[in-house]
JSON list of C-alpha atoms and ligand atoms in Angstrom, two decimals:
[
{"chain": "O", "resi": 1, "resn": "UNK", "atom": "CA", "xyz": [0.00, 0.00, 0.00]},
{"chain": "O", "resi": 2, "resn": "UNK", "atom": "CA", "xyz": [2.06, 3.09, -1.08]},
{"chain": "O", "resi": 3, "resn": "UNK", "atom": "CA", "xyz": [1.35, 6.32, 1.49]},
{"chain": "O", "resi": 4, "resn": "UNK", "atom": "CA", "xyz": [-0.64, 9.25, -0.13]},
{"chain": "O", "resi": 5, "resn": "UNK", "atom": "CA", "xyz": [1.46, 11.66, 1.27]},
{"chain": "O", "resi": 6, "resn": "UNK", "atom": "CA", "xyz": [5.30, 11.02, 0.19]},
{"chain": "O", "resi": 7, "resn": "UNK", "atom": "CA", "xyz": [4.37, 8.09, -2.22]},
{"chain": "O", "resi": 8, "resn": "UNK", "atom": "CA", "xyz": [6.51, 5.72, -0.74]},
{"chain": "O", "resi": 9, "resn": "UNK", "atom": "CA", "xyz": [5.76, 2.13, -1.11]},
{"chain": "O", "resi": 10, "resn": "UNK", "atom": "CA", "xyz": [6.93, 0.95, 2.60]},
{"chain": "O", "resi": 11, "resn": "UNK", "atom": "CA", "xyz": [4.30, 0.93, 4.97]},
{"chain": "O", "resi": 12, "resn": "UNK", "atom": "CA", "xyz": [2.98, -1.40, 7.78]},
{"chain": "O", "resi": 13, "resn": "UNK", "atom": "CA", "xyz": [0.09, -2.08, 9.72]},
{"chain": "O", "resi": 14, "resn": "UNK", "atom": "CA", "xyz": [-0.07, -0.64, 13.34]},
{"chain": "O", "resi": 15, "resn": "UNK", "atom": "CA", "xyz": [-3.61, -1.79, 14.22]},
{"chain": "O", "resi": 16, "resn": "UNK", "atom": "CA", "xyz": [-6.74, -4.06, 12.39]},
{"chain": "O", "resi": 17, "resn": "UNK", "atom": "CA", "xyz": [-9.93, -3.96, 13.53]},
{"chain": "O", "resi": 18, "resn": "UNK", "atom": "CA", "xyz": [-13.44, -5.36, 12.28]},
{"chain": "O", "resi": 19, "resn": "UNK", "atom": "CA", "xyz": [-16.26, -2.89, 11.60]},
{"chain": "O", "resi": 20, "resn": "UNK", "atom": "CA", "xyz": [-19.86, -3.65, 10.64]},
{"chain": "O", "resi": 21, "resn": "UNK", "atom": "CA", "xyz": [-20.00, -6.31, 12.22]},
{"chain": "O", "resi": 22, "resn": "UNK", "atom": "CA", "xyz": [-17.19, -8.44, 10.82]},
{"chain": "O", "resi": 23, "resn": "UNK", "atom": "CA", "xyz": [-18.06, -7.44, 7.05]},
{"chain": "O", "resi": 24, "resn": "UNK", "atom": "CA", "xyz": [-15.24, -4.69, 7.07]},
{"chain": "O", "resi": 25, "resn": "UNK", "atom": "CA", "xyz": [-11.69, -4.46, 8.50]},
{"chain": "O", "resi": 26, "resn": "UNK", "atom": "CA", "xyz": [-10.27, -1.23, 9.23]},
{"chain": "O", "resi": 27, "resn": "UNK", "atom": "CA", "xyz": [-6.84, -0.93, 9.05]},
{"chain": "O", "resi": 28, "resn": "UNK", "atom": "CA", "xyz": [-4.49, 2.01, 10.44]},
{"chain": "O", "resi": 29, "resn": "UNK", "atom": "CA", "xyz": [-1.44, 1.73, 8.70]},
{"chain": "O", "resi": 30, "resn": "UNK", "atom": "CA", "xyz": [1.92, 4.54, 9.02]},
{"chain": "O", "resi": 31, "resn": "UNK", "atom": "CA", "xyz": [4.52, 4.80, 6.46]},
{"chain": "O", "resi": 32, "resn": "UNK", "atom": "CA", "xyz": [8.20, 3.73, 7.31]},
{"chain": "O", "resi": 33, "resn": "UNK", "atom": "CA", "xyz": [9.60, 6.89, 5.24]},
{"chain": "O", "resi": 34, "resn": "UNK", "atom": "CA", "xyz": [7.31, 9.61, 6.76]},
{"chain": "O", "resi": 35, "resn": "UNK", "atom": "CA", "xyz": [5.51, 8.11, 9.59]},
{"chain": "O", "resi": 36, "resn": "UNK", "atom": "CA", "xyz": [2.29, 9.59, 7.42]},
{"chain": "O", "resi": 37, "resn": "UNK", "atom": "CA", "xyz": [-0.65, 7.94, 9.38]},
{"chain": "O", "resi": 38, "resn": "UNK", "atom": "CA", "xyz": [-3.68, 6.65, 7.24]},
{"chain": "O", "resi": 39, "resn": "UNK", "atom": "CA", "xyz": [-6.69, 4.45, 7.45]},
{"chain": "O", "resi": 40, "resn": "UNK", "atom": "CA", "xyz": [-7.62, 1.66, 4.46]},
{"chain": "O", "resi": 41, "resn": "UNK", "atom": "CA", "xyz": [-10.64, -0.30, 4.59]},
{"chain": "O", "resi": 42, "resn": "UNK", "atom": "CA", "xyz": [-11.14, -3.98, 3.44]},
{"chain": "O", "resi": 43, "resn": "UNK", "atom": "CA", "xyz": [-14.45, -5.88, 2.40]},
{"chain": "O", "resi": 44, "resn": "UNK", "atom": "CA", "xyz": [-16.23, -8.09, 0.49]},
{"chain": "O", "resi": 45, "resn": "UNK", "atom": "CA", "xyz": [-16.19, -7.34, -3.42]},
{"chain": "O", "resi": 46, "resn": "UNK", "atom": "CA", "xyz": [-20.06, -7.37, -4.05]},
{"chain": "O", "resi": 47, "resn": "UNK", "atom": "CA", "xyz": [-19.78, -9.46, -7.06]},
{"chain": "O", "resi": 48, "resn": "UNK", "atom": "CA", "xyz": [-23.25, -10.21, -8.64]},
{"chain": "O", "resi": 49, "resn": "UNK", "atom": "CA", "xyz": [-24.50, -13.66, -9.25]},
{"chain": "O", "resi": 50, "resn": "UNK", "atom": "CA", "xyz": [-25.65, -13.92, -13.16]},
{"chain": "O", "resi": 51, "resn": "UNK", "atom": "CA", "xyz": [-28.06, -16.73, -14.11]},
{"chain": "O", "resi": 52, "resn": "UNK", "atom": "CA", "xyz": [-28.36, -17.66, -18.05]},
{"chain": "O", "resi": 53, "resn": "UNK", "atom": "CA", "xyz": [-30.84, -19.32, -18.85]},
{"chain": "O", "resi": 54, "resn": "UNK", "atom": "CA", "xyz": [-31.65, -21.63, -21.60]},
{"chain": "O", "resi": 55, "resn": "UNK", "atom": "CA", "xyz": [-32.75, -18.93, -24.10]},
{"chain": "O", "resi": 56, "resn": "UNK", "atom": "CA", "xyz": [-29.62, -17.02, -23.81]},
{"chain": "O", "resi": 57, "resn": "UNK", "atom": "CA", "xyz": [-31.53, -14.36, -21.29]},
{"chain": "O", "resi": 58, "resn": "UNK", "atom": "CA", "xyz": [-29.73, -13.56, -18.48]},
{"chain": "O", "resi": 59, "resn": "UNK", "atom": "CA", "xyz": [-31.13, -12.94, -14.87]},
{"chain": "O", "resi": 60, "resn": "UNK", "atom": "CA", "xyz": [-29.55, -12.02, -11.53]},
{"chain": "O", "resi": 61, "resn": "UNK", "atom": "CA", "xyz": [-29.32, -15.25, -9.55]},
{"chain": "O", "resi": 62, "resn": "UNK", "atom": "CA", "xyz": [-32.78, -15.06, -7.04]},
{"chain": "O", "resi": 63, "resn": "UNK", "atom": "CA", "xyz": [-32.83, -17.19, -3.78]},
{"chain": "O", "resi": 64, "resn": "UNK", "atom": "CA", "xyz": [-36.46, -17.11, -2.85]},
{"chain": "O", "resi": 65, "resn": "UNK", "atom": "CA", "xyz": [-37.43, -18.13, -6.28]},
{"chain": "O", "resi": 66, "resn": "UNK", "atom": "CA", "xyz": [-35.02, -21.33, -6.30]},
{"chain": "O", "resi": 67, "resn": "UNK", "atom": "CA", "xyz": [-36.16, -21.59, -2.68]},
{"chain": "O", "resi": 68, "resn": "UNK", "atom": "CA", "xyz": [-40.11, -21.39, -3.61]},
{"chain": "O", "resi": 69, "resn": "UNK", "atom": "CA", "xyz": [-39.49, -24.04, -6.27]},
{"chain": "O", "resi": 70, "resn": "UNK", "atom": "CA", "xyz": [-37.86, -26.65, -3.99]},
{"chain": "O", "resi": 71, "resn": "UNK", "atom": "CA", "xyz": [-40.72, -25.67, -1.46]},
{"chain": "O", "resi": 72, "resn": "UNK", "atom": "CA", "xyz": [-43.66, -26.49, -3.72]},
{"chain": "O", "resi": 73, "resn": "UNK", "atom": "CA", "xyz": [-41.82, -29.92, -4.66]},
{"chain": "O", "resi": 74, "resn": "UNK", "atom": "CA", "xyz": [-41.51, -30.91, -0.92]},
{"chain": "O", "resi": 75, "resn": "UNK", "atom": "CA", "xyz": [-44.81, -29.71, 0.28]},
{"chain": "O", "resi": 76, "resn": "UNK", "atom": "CA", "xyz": [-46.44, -32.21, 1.95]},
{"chain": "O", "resi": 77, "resn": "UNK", "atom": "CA", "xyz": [-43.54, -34.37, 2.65]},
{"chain": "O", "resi": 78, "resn": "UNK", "atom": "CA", "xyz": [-41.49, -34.58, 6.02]},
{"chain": "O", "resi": 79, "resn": "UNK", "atom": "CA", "xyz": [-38.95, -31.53, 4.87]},
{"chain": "O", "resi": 80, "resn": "UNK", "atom": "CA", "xyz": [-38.77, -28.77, 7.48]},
{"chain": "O", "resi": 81, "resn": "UNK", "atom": "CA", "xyz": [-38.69, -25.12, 6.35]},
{"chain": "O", "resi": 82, "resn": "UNK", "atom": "CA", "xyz": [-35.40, -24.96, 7.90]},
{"chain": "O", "resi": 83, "resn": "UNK", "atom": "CA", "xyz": [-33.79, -27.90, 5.53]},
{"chain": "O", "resi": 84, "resn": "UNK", "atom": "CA", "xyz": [-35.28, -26.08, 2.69]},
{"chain": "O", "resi": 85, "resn": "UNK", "atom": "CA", "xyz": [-33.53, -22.84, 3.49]},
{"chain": "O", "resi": 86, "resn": "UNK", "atom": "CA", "xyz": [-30.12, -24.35, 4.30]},
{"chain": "O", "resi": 87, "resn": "UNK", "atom": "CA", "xyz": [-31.17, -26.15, 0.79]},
{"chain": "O", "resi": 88, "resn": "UNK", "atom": "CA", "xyz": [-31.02, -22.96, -0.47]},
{"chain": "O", "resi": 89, "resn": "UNK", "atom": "CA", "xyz": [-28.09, -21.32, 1.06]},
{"chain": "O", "resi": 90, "resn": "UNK", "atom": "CA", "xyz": [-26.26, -24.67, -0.12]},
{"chain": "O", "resi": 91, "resn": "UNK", "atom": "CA", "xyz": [-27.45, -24.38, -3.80]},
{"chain": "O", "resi": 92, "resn": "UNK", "atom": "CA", "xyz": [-26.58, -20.34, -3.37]},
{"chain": "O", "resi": 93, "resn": "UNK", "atom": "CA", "xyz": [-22.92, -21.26, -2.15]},
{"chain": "O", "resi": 94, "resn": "UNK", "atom": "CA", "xyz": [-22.30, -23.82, -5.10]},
{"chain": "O", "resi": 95, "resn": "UNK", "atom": "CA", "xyz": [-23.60, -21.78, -7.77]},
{"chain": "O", "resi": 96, "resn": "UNK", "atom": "CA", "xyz": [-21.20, -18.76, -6.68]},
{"chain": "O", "resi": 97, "resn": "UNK", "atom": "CA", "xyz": [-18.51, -21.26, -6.69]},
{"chain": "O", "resi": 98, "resn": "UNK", "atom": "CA", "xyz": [-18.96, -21.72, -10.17]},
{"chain": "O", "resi": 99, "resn": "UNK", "atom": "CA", "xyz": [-20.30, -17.99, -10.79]},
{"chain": "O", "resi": 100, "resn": "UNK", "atom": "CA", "xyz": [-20.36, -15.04, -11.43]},
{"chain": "O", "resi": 101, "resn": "UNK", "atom": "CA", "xyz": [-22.40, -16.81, -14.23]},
{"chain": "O", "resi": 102, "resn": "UNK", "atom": "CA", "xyz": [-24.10, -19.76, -14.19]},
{"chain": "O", "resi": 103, "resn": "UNK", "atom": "CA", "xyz": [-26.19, -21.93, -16.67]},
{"chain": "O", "resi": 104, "resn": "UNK", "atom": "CA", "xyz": [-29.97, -22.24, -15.38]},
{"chain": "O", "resi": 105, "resn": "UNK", "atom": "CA", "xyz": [-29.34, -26.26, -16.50]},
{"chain": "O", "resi": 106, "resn": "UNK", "atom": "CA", "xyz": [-26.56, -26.40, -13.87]},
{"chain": "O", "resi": 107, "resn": "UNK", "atom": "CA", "xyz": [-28.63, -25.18, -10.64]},
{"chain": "O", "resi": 108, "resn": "UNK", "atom": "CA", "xyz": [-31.52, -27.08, -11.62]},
{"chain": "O", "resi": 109, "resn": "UNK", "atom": "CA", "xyz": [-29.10, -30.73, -11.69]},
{"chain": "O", "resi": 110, "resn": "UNK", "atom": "CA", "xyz": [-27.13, -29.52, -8.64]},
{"chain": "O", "resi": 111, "resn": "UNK", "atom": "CA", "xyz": [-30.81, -29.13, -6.94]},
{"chain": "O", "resi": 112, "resn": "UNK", "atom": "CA", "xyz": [-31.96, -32.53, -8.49]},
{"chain": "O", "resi": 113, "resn": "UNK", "atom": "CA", "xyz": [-28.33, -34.39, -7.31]},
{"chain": "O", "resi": 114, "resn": "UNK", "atom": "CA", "xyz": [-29.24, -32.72, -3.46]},
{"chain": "O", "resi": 115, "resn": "UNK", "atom": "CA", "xyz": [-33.15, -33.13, -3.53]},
{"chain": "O", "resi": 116, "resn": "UNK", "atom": "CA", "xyz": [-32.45, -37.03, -4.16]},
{"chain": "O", "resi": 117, "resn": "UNK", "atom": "CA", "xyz": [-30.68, -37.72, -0.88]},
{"chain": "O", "resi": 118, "resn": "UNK", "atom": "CA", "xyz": [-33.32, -35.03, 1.14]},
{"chain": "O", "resi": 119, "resn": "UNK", "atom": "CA", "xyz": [-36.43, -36.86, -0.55]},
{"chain": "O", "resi": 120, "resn": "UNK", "atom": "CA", "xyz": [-37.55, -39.08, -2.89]},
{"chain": "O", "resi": 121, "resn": "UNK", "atom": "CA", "xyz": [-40.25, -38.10, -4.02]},
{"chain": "O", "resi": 122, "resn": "UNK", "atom": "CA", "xyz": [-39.80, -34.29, -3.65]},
{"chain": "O", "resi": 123, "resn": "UNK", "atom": "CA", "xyz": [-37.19, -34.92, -6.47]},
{"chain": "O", "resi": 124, "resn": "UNK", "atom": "CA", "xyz": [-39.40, -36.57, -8.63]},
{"chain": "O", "resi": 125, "resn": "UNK", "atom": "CA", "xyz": [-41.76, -33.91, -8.97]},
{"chain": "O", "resi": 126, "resn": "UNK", "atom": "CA", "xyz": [-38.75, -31.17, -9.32]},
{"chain": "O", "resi": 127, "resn": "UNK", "atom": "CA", "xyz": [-37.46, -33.50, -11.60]},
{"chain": "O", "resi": 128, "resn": "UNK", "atom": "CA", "xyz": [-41.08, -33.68, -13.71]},
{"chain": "O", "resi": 129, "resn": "UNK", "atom": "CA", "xyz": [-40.81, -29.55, -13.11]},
{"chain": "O", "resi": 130, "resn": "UNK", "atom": "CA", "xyz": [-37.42, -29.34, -14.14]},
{"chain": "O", "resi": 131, "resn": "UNK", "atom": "CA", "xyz": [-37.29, -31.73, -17.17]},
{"chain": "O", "resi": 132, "resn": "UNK", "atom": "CA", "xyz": [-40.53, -30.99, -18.39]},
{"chain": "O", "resi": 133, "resn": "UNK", "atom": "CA", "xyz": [-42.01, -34.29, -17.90]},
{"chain": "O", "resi": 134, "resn": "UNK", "atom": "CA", "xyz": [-45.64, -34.46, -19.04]},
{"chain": "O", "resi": 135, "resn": "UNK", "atom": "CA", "xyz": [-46.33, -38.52, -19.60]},
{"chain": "O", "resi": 136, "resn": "UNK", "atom": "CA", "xyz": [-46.32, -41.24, -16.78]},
{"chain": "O", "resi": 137, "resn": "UNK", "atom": "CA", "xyz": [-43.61, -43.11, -18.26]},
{"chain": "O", "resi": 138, "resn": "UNK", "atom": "CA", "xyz": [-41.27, -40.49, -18.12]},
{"chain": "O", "resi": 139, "resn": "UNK", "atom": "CA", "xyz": [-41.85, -40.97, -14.09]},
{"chain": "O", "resi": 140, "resn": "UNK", "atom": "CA", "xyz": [-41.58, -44.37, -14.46]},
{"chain": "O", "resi": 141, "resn": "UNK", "atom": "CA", "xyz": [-38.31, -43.95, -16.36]},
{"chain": "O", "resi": 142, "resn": "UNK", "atom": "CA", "xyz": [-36.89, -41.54, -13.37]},
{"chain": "O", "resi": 143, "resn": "UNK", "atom": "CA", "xyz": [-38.31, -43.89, -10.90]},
{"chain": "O", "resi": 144, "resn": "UNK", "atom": "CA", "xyz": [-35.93, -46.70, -12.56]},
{"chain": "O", "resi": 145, "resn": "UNK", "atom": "CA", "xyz": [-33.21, -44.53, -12.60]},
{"chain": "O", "resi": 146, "resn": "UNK", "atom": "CA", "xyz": [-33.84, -43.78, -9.07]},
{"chain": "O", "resi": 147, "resn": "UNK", "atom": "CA", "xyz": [-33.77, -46.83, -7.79]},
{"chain": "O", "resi": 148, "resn": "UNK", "atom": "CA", "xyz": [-30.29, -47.82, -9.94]},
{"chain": "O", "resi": 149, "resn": "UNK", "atom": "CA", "xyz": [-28.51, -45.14, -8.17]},
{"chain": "O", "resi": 150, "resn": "UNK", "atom": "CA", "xyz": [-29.96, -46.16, -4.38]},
{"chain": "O", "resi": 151, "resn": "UNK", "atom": "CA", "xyz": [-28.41, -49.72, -5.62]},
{"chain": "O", "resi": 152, "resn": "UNK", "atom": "CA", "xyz": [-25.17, -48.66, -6.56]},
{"chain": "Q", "resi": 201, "resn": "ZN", "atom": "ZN1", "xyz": [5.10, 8.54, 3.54]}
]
């Protein structure tokens, strides 16, 4: 960090502290030529999470939409709100992992390879939501599939 006042490229830290609760550190630093004191601040780059979708449109990744989709696949079944929102924060984490942009495809298989160890049958029906299943035997096709991978 050089010091704005004599340009020189030496300086050190004298003291770090957090600010805003943890999201910031403030940093006094002094240069070693001039003993100029001066303050920097550090925090999170706010980078924004891009979905594309299969059309080529592009939308700003939305966590209560994924999080109402997995919702109306596990209604009725024994998934707590809770599990779905740590669902969500899970499916949030991976897709900035592989961000800042993401295929729509991609979330939607990293939600159907998580939903199939949470619940059966709430990953069939994301599945039939997902992969646009309208005929019985494309259920019975998943359901086949299903039970191959609980064998293997
Ligand atoms: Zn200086």
């Amino acid at each position: 960090m050089r010091c704005p006042k004599c340009q020189a490229d030496d300086t050190k830290v004298v003291d770090s502290r957090e600010a805003e609760d943890g999201s910031v550190i403030r940093r006094r630093r002094s240069c070693v030529a001039c003993a100029q004191r001066f303050t920097t601040y550090e925090r999170f780059e706010e980078v924004p999470l891009v979905v594309v979708k299969t059309n080529g449109q592009r939308e700003p990744f939305d966590r209560a939409k994924l999080i109402a989709g997995v919702e109306a696949a596990c209604k009725g079944r024994p998934v707590t709100a809770e599990q779905i929102e740590q669902f969500g924060e899970a499916i949030e984490e991976y897709a900035r992992l592989r961000g800042p942009e993401i295929p729509s495809s991609e979330i939607g298989l990293e939600v159907l390879d998580r939903l199939r160890s949470v619940d059966e049958v709430a990953y069939l029906r994301f599945a039939s939501v997902y992969k646009g299943f309208d005929a019985a035997a494309d259920f019975q096709r998943e359901l086949v599939l299903l039970k191959k991978l609980q064998q293997s």
